[in-house]
mmCIF file with all atom_site columns, C-alpha atoms in Angstrom:
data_model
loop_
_atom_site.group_PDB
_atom_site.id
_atom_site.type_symbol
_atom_site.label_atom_id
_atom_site.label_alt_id
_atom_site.label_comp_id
_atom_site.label_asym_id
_atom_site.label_entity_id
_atom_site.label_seq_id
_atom_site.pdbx_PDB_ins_code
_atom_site.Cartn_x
_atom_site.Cartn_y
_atom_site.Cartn_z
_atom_site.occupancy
_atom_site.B_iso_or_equiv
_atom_site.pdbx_formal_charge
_atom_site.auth_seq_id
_atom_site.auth_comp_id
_atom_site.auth_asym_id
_atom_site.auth_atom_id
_atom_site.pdbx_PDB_model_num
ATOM 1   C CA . UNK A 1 1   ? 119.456 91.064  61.740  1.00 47.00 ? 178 UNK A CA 1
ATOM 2   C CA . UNK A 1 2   ? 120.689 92.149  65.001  1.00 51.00 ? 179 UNK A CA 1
ATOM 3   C CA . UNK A 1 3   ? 121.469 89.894  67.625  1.00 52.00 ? 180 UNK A CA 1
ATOM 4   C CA . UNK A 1 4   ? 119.048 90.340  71.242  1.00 52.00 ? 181 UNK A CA 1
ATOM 5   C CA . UNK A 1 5   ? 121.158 92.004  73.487  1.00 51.00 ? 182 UNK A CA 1
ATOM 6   C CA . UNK A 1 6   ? 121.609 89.937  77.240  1.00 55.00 ? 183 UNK A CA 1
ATOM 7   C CA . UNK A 1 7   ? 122.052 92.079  80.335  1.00 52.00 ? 184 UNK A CA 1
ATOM 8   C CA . UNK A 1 8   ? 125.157 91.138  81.984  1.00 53.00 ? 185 UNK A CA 1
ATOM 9   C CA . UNK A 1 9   ? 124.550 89.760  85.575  1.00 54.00 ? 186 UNK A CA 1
ATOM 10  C CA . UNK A 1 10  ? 126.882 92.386  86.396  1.00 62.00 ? 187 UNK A CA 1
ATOM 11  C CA . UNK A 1 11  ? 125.366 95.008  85.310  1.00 64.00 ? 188 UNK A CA 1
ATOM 12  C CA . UNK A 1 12  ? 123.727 97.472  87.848  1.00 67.00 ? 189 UNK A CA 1
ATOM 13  C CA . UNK A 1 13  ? 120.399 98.275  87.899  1.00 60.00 ? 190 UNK A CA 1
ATOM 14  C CA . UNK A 1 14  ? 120.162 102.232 88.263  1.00 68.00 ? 191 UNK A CA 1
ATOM 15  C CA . UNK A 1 15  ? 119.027 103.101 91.342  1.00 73.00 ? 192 UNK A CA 1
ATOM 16  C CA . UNK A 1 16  ? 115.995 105.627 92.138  1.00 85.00 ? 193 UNK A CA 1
ATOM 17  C CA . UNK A 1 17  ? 115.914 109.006 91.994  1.00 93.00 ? 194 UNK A CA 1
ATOM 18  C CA . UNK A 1 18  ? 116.679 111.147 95.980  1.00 97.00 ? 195 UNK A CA 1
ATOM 19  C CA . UNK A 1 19  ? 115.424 113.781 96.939  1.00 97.00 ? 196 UNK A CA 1
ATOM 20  C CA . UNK A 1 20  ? 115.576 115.532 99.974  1.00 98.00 ? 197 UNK A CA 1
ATOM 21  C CA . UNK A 1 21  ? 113.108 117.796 101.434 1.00 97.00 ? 198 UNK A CA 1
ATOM 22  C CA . UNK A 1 22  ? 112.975 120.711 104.412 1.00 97.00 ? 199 UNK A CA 1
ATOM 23  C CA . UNK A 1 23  ? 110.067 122.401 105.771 1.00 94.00 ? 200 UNK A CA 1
ATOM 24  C CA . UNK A 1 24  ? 107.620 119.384 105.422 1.00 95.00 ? 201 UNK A CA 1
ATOM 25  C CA . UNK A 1 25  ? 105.568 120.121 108.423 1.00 94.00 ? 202 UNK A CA 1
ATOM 26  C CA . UNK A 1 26  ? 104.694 123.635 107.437 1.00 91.00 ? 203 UNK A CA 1
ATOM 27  C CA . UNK A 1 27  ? 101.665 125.062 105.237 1.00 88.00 ? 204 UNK A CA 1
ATOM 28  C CA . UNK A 1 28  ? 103.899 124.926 101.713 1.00 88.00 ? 205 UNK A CA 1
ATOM 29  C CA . UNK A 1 29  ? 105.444 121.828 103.249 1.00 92.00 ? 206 UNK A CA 1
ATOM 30  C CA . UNK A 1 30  ? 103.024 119.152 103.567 1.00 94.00 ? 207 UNK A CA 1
ATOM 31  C CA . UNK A 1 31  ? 100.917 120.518 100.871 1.00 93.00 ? 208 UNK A CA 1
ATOM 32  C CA . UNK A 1 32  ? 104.397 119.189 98.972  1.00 94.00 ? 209 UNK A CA 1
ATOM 33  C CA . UNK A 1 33  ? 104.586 116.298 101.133 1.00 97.00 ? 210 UNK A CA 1
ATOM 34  C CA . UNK A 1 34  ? 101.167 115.426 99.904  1.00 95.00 ? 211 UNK A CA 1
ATOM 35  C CA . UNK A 1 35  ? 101.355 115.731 96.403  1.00 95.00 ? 212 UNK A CA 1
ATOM 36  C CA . UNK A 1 36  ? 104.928 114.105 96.260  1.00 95.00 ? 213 UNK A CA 1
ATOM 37  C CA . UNK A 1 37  ? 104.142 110.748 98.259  1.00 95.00 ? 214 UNK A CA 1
ATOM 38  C CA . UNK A 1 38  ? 101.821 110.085 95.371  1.00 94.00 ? 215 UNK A CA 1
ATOM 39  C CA . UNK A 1 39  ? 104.990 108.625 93.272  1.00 93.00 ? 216 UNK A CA 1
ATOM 40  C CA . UNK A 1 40  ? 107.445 108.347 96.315  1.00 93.00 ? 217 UNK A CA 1
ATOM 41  C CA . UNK A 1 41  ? 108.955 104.906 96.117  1.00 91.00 ? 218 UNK A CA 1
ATOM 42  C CA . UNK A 1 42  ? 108.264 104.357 92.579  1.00 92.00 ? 219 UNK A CA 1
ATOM 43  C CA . UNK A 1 43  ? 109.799 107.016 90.940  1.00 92.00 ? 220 UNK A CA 1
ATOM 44  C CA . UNK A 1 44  ? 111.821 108.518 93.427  1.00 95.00 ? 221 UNK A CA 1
ATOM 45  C CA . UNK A 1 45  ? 113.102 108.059 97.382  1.00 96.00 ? 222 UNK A CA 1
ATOM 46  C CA . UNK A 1 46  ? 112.242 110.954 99.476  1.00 97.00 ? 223 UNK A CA 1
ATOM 47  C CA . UNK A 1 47  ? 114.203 112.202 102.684 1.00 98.00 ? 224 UNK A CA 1
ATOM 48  C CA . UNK A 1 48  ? 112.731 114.708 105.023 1.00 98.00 ? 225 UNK A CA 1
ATOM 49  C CA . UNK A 1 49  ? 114.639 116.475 107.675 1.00 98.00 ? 226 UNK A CA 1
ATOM 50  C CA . UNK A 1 50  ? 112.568 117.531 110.183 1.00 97.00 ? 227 UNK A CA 1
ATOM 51  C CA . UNK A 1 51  ? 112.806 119.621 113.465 1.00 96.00 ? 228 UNK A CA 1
ATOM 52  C CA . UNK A 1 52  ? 112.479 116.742 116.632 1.00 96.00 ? 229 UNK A CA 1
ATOM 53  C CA . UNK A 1 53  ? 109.967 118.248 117.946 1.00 96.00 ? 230 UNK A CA 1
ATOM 54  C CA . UNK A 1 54  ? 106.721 116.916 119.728 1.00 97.00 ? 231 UNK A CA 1
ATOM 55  C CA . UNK A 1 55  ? 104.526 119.026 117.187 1.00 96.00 ? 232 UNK A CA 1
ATOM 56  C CA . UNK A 1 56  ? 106.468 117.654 114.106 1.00 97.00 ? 233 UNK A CA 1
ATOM 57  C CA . UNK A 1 57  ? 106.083 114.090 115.453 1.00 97.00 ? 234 UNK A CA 1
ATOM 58  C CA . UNK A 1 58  ? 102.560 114.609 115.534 1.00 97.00 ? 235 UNK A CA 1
ATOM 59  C CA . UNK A 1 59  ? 101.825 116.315 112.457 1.00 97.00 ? 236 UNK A CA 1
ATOM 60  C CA . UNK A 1 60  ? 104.035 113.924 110.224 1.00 97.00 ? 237 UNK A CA 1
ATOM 61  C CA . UNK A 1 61  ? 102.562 110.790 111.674 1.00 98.00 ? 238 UNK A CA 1
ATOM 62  C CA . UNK A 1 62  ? 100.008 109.766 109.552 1.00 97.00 ? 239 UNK A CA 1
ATOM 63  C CA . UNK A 1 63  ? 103.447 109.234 106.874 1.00 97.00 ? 240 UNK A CA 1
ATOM 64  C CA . UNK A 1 64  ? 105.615 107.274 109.383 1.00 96.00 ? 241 UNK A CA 1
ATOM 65  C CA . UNK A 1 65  ? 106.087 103.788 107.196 1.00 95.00 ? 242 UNK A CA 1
ATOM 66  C CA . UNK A 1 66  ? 105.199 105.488 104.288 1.00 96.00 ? 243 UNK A CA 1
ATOM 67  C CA . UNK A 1 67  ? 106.758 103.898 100.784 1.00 95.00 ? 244 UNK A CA 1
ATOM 68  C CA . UNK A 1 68  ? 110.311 105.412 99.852  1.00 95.00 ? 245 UNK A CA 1
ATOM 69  C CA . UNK A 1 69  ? 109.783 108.231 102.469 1.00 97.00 ? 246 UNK A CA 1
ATOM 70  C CA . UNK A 1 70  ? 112.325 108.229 105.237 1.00 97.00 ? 247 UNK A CA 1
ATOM 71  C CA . UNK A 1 71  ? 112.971 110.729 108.069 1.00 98.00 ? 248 UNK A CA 1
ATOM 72  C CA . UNK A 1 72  ? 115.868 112.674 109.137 1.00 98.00 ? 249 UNK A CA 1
ATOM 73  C CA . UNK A 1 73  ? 115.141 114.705 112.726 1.00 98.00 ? 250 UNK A CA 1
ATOM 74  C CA . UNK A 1 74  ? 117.329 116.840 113.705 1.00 97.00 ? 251 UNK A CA 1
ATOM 75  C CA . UNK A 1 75  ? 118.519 121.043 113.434 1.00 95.00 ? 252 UNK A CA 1
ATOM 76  C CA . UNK A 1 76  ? 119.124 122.540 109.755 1.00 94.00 ? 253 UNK A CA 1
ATOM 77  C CA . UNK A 1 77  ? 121.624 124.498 111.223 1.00 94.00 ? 254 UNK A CA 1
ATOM 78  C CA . UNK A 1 78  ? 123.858 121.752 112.409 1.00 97.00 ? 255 UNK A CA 1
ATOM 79  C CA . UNK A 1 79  ? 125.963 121.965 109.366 1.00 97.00 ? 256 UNK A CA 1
ATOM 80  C CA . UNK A 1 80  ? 127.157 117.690 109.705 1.00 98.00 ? 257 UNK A CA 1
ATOM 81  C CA . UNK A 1 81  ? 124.130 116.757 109.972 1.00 98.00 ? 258 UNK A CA 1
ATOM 82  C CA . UNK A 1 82  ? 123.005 118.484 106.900 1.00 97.00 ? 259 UNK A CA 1
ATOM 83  C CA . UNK A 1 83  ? 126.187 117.224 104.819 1.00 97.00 ? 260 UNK A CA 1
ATOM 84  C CA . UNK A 1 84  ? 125.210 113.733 105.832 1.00 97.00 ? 261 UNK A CA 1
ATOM 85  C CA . UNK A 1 85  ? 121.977 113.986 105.308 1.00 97.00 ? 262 UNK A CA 1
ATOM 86  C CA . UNK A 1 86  ? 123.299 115.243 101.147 1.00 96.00 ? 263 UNK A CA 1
ATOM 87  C CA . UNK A 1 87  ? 124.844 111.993 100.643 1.00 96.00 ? 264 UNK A CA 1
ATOM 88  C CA . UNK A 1 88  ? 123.593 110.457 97.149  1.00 94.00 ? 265 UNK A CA 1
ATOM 89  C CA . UNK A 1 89  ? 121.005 113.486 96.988  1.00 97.00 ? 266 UNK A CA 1
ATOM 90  C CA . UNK A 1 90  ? 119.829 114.758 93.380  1.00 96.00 ? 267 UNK A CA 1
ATOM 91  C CA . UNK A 1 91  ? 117.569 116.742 94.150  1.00 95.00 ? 268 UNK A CA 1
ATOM 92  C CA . UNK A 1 92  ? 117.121 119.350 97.139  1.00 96.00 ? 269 UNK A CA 1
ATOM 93  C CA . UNK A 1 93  ? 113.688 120.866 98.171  1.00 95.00 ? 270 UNK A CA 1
ATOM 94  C CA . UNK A 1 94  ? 114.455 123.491 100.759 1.00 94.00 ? 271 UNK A CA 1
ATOM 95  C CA . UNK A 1 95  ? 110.987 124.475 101.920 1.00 93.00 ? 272 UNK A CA 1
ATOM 96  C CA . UNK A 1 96  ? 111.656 126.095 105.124 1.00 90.00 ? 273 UNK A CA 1
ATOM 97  C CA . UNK A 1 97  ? 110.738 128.866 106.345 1.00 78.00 ? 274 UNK A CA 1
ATOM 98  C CA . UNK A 1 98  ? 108.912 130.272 103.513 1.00 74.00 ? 275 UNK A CA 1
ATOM 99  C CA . UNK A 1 99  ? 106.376 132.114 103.862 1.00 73.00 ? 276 UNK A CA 1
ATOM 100 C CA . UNK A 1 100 ? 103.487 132.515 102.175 1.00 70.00 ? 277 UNK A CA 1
ATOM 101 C CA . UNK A 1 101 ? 102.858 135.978 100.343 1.00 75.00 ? 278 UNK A CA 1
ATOM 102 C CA . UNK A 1 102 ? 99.806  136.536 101.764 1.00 72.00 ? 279 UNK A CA 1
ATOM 103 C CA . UNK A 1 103 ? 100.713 136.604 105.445 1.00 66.00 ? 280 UNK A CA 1
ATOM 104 C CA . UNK A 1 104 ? 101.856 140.036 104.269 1.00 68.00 ? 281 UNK A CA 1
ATOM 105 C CA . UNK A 1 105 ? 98.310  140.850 104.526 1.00 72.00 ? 282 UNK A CA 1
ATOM 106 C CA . UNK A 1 106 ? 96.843  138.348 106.927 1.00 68.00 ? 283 UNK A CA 1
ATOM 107 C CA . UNK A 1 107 ? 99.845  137.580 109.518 1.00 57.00 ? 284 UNK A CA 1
#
């Protein structure tokens, strides 16, 4: 018969799953935003970086506080900020800027 394993008070306890997310205040964005906060800080810790802008403040608001969602505002082309905002990433959503297909026909 085999003998019941202990966990070791040592041993680390995985931590949860990053990912980090641009473009969350757009159409594509925070229909994303939306469906991923169902299982954000259960499954996985989500990052956003975010434009600091007085329109993004007000359209990601109602998620301020929100459950393993955390915000980082500042300029996706400040190329530091990015790299620190990569740190212990796995997973990288780069939603801005796209554009929906049909704005071809409806700009």
């Amino acid at each position: 018969m085999a003998k019941a394993m202990r966990r070791s008070s040592r041993e680390r306890v995985p931590r949860r799953f990053k990912a980090l997310m641009t473009g969350a205040s757009g159409g594509m964005g925070l229909a994303s935003l939306e469906a991923m906060m169902r299982d954000a800080g259960s499954s996985y810790d989500l990052t956003l970086i975010v434009r600091d802008s007085d329109k993004n403040h007000e359209i990601l608001a109602p998620y301020l506080g929100a459950k393993g969602l955390s915000f980082a505002w500042g300029d996706l082309q400040d190329k530091d900020f990015v790299r620190s905002c990569m740190k212990g990433v796995d997973l990288v959503l780069h939603i801005a800027a796209f554009v929906s297909p049909a704005a071809d026909y409806h700009p």
